[in-house]
Every structure is written in C-alpha cells, then in structure tokens.
Short mmCIF file of C-alpha atoms in Angstrom, two decimals:
data_model
loop_
_atom_site.label_atom_id
_atom_site.label_comp_id
_atom_site.label_asym_id
_atom_site.label_seq_id
_atom_site.Cartn_x
_atom_site.Cartn_y
_atom_site.Cartn_z
CA MET O 1 -22.78 72.67 -22.49
CA SER O 2 -21.39 76.19 -22.25
CA LYS O 3 -19.61 77.73 -19.28
CA LEU O 4 -22.74 79.71 -18.43
CA GLU O 5 -24.95 76.61 -18.50
CA TYR O 6 -22.44 74.76 -16.33
CA LEU O 7 -22.38 77.55 -13.74
CA GLN O 8 -26.18 77.78 -13.75
CA ALA O 9 -26.49 74.05 -13.20
CA LEU O 10 -23.96 74.29 -10.35
CA ASN O 11 -25.87 77.16 -8.78
CA ARG O 12 -29.16 75.24 -8.98
CA GLY O 13 -27.49 72.25 -7.36
CA LEU O 14 -26.31 74.36 -4.40
CA LYS O 15 -29.80 74.96 -3.02
CA GLY O 16 -29.86 74.99 0.74
CA ILE O 17 -26.56 76.89 0.92
CA SER O 18 -26.80 80.62 1.76
CA SER O 19 -26.82 82.93 -1.26
CA ASP O 20 -23.57 84.62 -0.19
CA GLU O 21 -21.77 81.32 0.01
CA ARG O 22 -23.32 80.14 -3.24
CA HIS O 23 -22.14 83.25 -4.98
CA GLY O 24 -18.61 82.69 -3.69
CA ILE O 25 -18.59 79.09 -4.86
CA VAL O 26 -19.90 79.86 -8.34
CA GLN O 27 -17.42 82.74 -8.59
CA GLU O 28 -14.48 80.50 -7.76
CA ILE O 29 -15.48 77.88 -10.34
CA ASP O 30 -16.12 80.65 -12.86
CA ASP O 31 -12.59 81.96 -12.19
CA HIS O 32 -11.18 78.47 -12.65
CA ILE O 33 -12.87 78.05 -16.03
CA SER O 34 -11.84 81.53 -17.24
CA GLU O 35 -8.26 81.04 -16.07
CA SER O 36 -8.01 77.65 -17.82
CA MET O 37 -9.36 79.15 -21.01
CA ARG O 38 -6.83 81.98 -20.77
CA HIS O 39 -4.17 79.28 -20.64
CA GLY O 40 -5.47 78.01 -23.96
CA VAL O 41 -7.61 75.10 -22.81
CA ASP O 42 -10.77 74.58 -24.83
CA GLU O 43 -14.01 75.41 -22.97
CA GLN O 44 -15.40 71.89 -23.40
CA ASP O 45 -12.16 70.34 -22.15
CA VAL O 46 -12.19 72.52 -19.04
CA LEU O 47 -15.76 71.52 -18.23
CA ARG O 48 -15.04 67.85 -18.87
CA LYS O 49 -12.04 67.93 -16.52
CA LEU O 50 -14.10 69.64 -13.82
CA GLY O 51 -16.56 66.74 -13.82
CA GLY O 52 -20.35 67.11 -13.84
CA ALA O 53 -21.90 70.21 -12.28
CA ASP O 54 -24.33 68.01 -10.33
CA ASP O 55 -21.50 65.98 -8.92
CA LEU O 56 -19.61 69.08 -7.87
CA ALA O 57 -22.76 70.50 -6.22
CA LYS O 58 -23.26 67.22 -4.36
CA HIS O 59 -19.79 67.48 -2.84
CA TYR O 60 -20.37 71.07 -1.77
CA ARG O 61 -23.76 70.23 -0.28
CA ALA O 62 -22.25 67.45 1.82
CA VAL O 63 -19.55 69.78 3.15
CA TYR O 64 -22.05 72.49 4.10
CA ALA O 65 -24.75 70.18 5.47
CA VAL O 66 -22.35 68.41 7.85
CA ARG O 67 -20.88 71.69 8.98
CA ARG O 68 -24.34 73.07 9.73
CA ALA O 69 -25.40 69.94 11.59
CA GLU O 70 -22.27 70.22 13.75
CA ALA O 71 -22.73 73.93 14.44
CA THR O 72 -26.51 73.92 15.02
CA PRO O 73 -27.90 70.64 16.38
CA SER O 74 -31.43 70.00 15.17
CA LEU O 75 -33.46 67.20 13.71
CA SER O 76 -33.80 68.90 10.33
CA ASN O 77 -30.06 69.66 10.11
CA LEU O 78 -29.32 66.07 10.98
CA LEU O 79 -31.78 64.84 8.37
CA LEU O 80 -30.34 67.18 5.71
CA SER O 81 -26.75 66.18 6.42
CA THR O 82 -27.70 62.51 6.43
CA SER O 83 -29.28 62.82 3.03
CA ALA O 84 -26.42 64.94 1.66
CA VAL O 85 -23.82 62.38 2.74
CA ALA O 86 -26.00 59.49 1.62
CA ARG O 87 -26.11 61.00 -1.85
CA LEU O 88 -22.34 60.81 -2.13
CA SER O 89 -22.68 57.05 -2.44
CA LEU O 90 -25.10 54.22 -1.81
CA ALA O 91 -22.62 52.49 0.47
CA LYS O 92 -22.59 55.56 2.72
CA PHE O 93 -26.36 55.49 2.82
CA LEU O 94 -26.40 51.87 3.96
CA ILE O 95 -23.92 52.59 6.73
CA ILE O 96 -25.39 55.80 8.07
CA SER O 97 -29.13 55.24 7.79
CA PRO O 98 -29.36 52.65 10.62
CA LEU O 99 -27.46 55.04 12.89
CA PHE O 100 -29.84 57.81 11.99
CA LEU O 101 -32.76 55.55 12.89
CA ILE O 102 -31.22 54.83 16.28
CA TRP O 103 -31.06 58.54 16.92
CA VAL O 104 -34.69 58.98 15.86
CA ALA O 105 -35.70 56.07 18.12
CA LEU O 106 -33.90 57.69 21.06
CA SER O 107 -35.68 60.97 20.44
CA ILE O 108 -39.08 59.30 20.12
CA THR O 109 -38.57 57.34 23.33
CA LEU O 110 -37.77 60.59 25.05
CA CYS O 111 -40.96 62.26 23.88
CA VAL O 112 -43.43 59.38 23.87
CA LEU O 113 -42.38 57.54 27.03
CA VAL O 114 -40.63 59.91 29.38
CA PHE O 115 -42.85 62.99 29.06
CA PRO O 116 -46.21 61.20 29.62
CA LEU O 117 -44.67 59.25 32.50
CA GLY O 118 -43.66 62.50 34.20
CA LEU O 119 -47.07 64.06 33.58
CA TYR O 120 -48.81 61.00 34.96
CA GLY O 121 -46.65 61.10 38.08
CA LEU O 122 -47.45 64.78 38.54
CA ALA O 123 -51.19 64.14 38.11
CA VAL O 124 -51.17 61.32 40.67
CA ALA O 125 -49.24 63.45 43.17
CA VAL O 126 -51.48 66.51 42.94
CA ALA O 127 -54.79 64.63 42.63
CA PRO O 128 -55.39 64.50 46.43
CA VAL O 129 -54.74 68.26 46.65
CA LEU O 130 -57.12 69.12 43.82
CA PRO O 131 -59.99 66.69 44.31
CA THR O 132 -62.39 68.77 42.18
CA LEU O 133 -60.01 68.69 39.20
CA LEU O 134 -58.40 65.27 39.39
CA GLN O 135 -59.52 61.98 40.89
CA SER O 136 -57.03 59.16 40.91
CA GLY O 137 -58.87 56.95 43.36
CA ILE O 138 -55.58 56.27 45.13
CA HIS O 139 -55.20 56.96 48.84
CA PRO O 140 -53.31 60.29 49.35
CA LEU O 141 -50.68 58.62 51.56
CA VAL O 142 -49.79 56.36 48.64
CA ALA O 143 -50.56 58.73 45.80
CA ILE O 144 -48.34 61.65 46.84
CA PRO O 145 -45.08 59.74 47.39
CA ALA O 146 -45.74 57.42 44.43
CA GLY O 147 -46.60 60.33 42.13
CA LEU O 148 -43.55 62.33 43.21
CA GLY O 149 -41.41 59.23 42.81
CA LEU O 150 -42.67 58.71 39.29
CA LEU O 151 -42.14 62.38 38.49
CA SER O 152 -38.55 62.39 39.74
CA PHE O 153 -37.86 59.16 37.91
CA ALA O 154 -39.15 60.78 34.71
CA CYS O 155 -36.98 63.85 35.34
CA TRP O 156 -33.95 61.68 35.86
CA ALA O 157 -34.76 59.66 32.72
CA PHE O 158 -35.22 62.88 30.78
CA ILE O 159 -31.78 64.18 31.78
CA ALA O 160 -30.17 60.81 31.10
CA PHE O 161 -31.81 60.48 27.69
CA TRP O 162 -31.05 64.06 26.83
CA GLN O 163 -27.38 63.56 27.57
CA LEU O 164 -27.33 60.29 25.68
CA ASN O 165 -29.03 61.97 22.78
CA THR O 166 -26.61 64.89 22.72
CA ARG O 167 -23.63 62.59 22.90
CA PHE O 168 -25.03 60.42 20.14
CA TYR O 169 -25.67 63.52 18.01
CA GLY O 170 -22.03 64.54 18.36
CA MET O 171 -20.82 61.06 17.54
CA TYR O 172 -23.13 60.84 14.58
CA THR O 173 -22.08 64.18 13.05
CA SER O 174 -18.39 63.40 13.43
CA PHE O 175 -19.12 60.05 11.83
CA LEU O 176 -20.76 61.88 8.91
CA ALA O 177 -17.76 64.20 8.66
CA LYS O 178 -15.46 61.19 8.55
CA HIS O 179 -17.45 59.72 5.69
CA VAL O 180 -17.31 62.96 3.77
CA ARG O 181 -13.53 62.93 4.16
CA ALA O 182 -13.39 59.31 3.04
CA GLU O 183 -15.05 60.38 -0.19
CA GLY O 184 -12.05 62.60 -0.83
CA VAL O 185 -14.00 65.79 -0.09
CA MET C 1 -5.00 54.98 -10.68
CA ASN C 2 -7.22 53.24 -8.12
CA ILE C 3 -9.91 55.71 -7.10
CA GLN C 4 -9.75 54.75 -3.41
CA PHE C 5 -6.03 55.58 -3.35
CA LYS C 6 -6.79 59.00 -4.79
CA LYS C 7 -9.63 59.75 -2.37
CA GLY C 8 -7.38 58.87 0.52
CA VAL C 9 -4.47 61.13 -0.35
CA LEU C 10 -6.07 64.10 -2.07
CA GLU C 11 -6.31 66.05 1.20
CA LEU C 12 -2.64 65.46 1.95
CA CYS C 13 -1.69 66.52 -1.60
CA VAL C 14 -3.70 69.73 -1.34
CA LEU C 15 -2.11 70.57 2.04
CA ALA C 16 1.35 69.81 0.67
CA VAL C 17 1.00 72.03 -2.40
CA VAL C 18 -0.37 74.99 -0.43
CA GLY C 19 2.28 74.30 2.21
CA ARG C 20 5.07 74.96 -0.31
CA CYS C 21 3.66 78.35 -1.32
CA ASP C 22 0.35 80.23 -1.22
CA CYS C 23 -1.62 79.66 -4.37
CA TYR C 24 -4.99 80.32 -5.96
CA GLY C 25 -7.47 77.66 -7.04
CA TYR C 26 -6.43 77.27 -10.65
CA GLU C 27 -2.71 77.01 -9.77
CA LEU C 28 -3.36 74.43 -7.09
CA VAL C 29 -5.65 72.32 -9.25
CA SER C 30 -3.24 72.42 -12.23
CA GLU C 31 -0.33 71.41 -10.02
CA ILE C 32 -2.22 68.44 -8.61
CA SER C 33 -3.71 67.27 -11.89
CA ARG C 34 -0.23 67.48 -13.45
CA HIS C 35 0.70 64.55 -11.17
CA ILE C 36 -2.56 62.78 -10.47
CA ASP C 37 -5.45 62.20 -12.83
CA ILE C 38 -8.46 63.58 -10.95
CA SER C 39 -11.82 65.15 -11.58
CA GLU C 40 -10.57 68.72 -11.09
CA GLY C 41 -13.80 70.04 -9.63
CA THR C 42 -13.55 67.88 -6.52
CA ILE C 43 -10.58 69.91 -5.27
CA TYR C 44 -12.77 72.97 -4.69
CA PRO C 45 -15.26 71.49 -2.20
CA LEU C 46 -12.24 69.99 -0.44
CA LEU C 47 -10.63 73.45 -0.22
CA LYS C 48 -13.90 74.74 1.19
CA ARG C 49 -14.02 72.07 3.88
CA LEU C 50 -10.39 72.54 4.87
CA THR C 51 -10.97 76.28 5.10
CA HIS C 52 -14.03 75.71 7.32
CA GLU C 53 -11.93 73.47 9.52
CA GLY C 54 -9.30 76.16 9.93
CA TYR C 55 -6.47 74.63 7.89
CA PHE C 56 -6.51 77.41 5.32
CA GLU C 57 -7.17 81.09 5.28
CA THR C 58 -7.90 83.00 2.10
CA TYR C 59 -7.08 86.47 0.79
CA LEU C 60 -7.66 88.29 -2.47
CA VAL C 61 -4.89 89.51 -4.76
CA GLU C 62 -5.56 91.84 -7.68
CA SER C 63 -4.71 90.36 -11.06
CA SER C 64 -3.91 92.17 -14.31
CA GLU C 65 -5.50 89.38 -16.35
CA GLY C 66 -8.94 89.26 -14.78
CA PRO C 67 -10.86 89.44 -11.50
CA PRO C 68 -8.96 89.33 -8.16
CA ARG C 69 -7.62 85.89 -7.34
CA LYS C 70 -8.53 84.07 -4.16
CA TYR C 71 -5.31 82.79 -2.60
CA TYR C 72 -5.06 80.01 -0.04
CA ARG C 73 -2.56 80.05 2.79
CA LEU C 74 -1.87 77.30 5.30
CA THR C 75 -2.64 78.30 8.91
CA GLN C 76 -0.66 77.09 11.94
CA THR C 77 -3.28 74.34 12.41
CA GLY C 78 -2.89 73.41 8.74
CA LYS C 79 0.89 73.27 9.05
CA SER C 80 0.87 70.92 11.99
CA ASP C 81 -1.79 68.76 10.35
CA LEU C 82 0.31 68.59 7.20
CA ALA C 83 3.37 67.53 9.22
CA THR C 84 1.41 64.77 10.99
CA LYS C 85 -0.24 63.49 7.82
CA ALA C 86 2.98 63.61 5.81
CA SER C 87 4.85 61.54 8.37
CA GLU C 88 1.96 59.06 8.61
CA TRP C 89 1.95 58.78 4.85
CA ARG C 90 5.72 58.15 4.70
CA ASP C 91 5.47 55.41 7.33
CA PHE C 92 2.56 53.83 5.55
CA ALA C 93 4.02 54.07 2.04
CA GLY C 94 7.31 52.67 3.35
CA ALA C 95 5.53 49.74 4.94
CA VAL C 96 3.60 48.97 1.76
CA GLU C 97 6.82 49.23 -0.23
CA ARG C 98 8.56 46.75 2.07
CA LEU C 99 5.64 44.34 1.71
CA LEU C 100 5.75 44.67 -2.07
CA GLU C 101 9.47 44.00 -2.09
CA GLY C 102 8.98 41.02 0.20
CA GLY C 103 11.96 41.93 2.43
CA ASP C 104 11.70 42.78 6.12
#
C-alpha cells in the first residue's frame, strides 16, 4: 500500500464526518507520514506503525459520532453513535446494545401508549359537545370529567416520560463517551 | 506491554507530553512511541477528542520543510485535568508497587 492509497482508504472510512473535518483529518495524517519519511523512515514502515487505515477511521468515527449525539439529541444520532462505539469492539456492543433497546422501548411507550391515551381522553370529553361528530355513548356528566381526567393523566405521563427519556439520553451518551475513552481513544 | 494498561494511560501520556511544551502531531507521536509501543495512528483520534473536549487548542506554524504544522497547546482545563490525572496515577502506581513488593 502506498501513502496515497492509505489516505484514500482513510478518507473513505470517514464517511458521515463533514467534508471540512475529513479534510483536516486526512491532512494531519498526511503530514505525519511525510514528516516521518523526511526523518528517514521507510514509507511502508510508517504505514505499518500507524496501524490499518480502517482501524484509524473507526476510532475517528466513534469520536465524532458520540460528540454529535451529545450535541444534537436525536434517534438517528443515537443509533449512529451506538453503532460507531459498538464497532470498536464486540464487548462494547454487548454492553451498550441492551441500554439502547431500553431507550427505544421508552420512546415507543411514549408514542404508542401515551399519545393515543390522551387522544382518547380528549375524544371522550368533547363527544357530548359535538354529538354529530363523535358519539361515545357515555353520559355527559361522566364523560366530560373522565375524558379530561384521562387527558391530563396523559399530559402528565408525557412530561414524565419525556423527562425520563431526556435524562436517559444524557446518561446513555456519557456512557458511550466513557466507553470510547476506555478504548484509549 | 499489556494492551489494557496502554489504553488506560495513553490520554495521560498525551496530556503530559503536550503539558511540557507545545508540539505538533509527529513530535508528540514520536515522543510517546519512543517510550511505549503503540499503534501510532490511535494518538490522532485521541488528540481530536481531547481538542473537542477543550483540553487542547491548536494553531498553525509555518515550516521551512513542508506545509504549516498544526501545534497543540494545553488549555487551562487541560492543565487542571493533567494535574488531577497525574496525581491519581501516582497514587495508583504507588499502591500497585506496594502490593507487588508485599510491604505495607
């Protein structure tokens, strides 16, 4: 492998990182190789000491993915950082994947249970007011308080879950960051 | 050397070397690999992370031998982190040493 091939392989491996950042990374490694060669080290020896380009890219990807997940919370950033850290080692994957699933389960509960519950409560409460649109078959004296009760319970559950979710997200990303550090990155 | 040992102390070593004087990538990596046998590439992503976390700042210096060199400098945050980690390391290494010697 030549220096150029090494740098191209590194660049390919850095997909997902912004082109500016990628350029900076490749430049720095390029400088390292050139500088070593100026000091009389053989090209092949320099590349061997650097370790595989794929391996190097994997380390960079983990650093960037975790940083992005911390800065911009989202499901896709969390998924990307999980996979980037998991690729550092199988052991990491086994530790972090159950935690990721917990987070997914929390999010699904929020959407599948809490939202419909709130909507149902709302429908029950307004049914007596809009008899042409909705018919719940429940007496208005029962339907309105019960529907409003259900709706406020759903709102409360939404806030509680949301906070739990946010807190878990923070814990999870700092956990990922810790595992990246433990890999010596 | 045991790879887990190396992974655990690489960050401290990088902070310590930059803490002594500002240096560019190649200098830093050569200095570390002079003492510890490592895959040299892994230092660079580590430098990137520590820079993101505010331990280092970088600046360019023109070089007569090639393109401008990217120098790393320890920030105030980096300095205090280095001090904490170095003292933790000394305590830990001392404790291990005492256990190895079997004294108290």
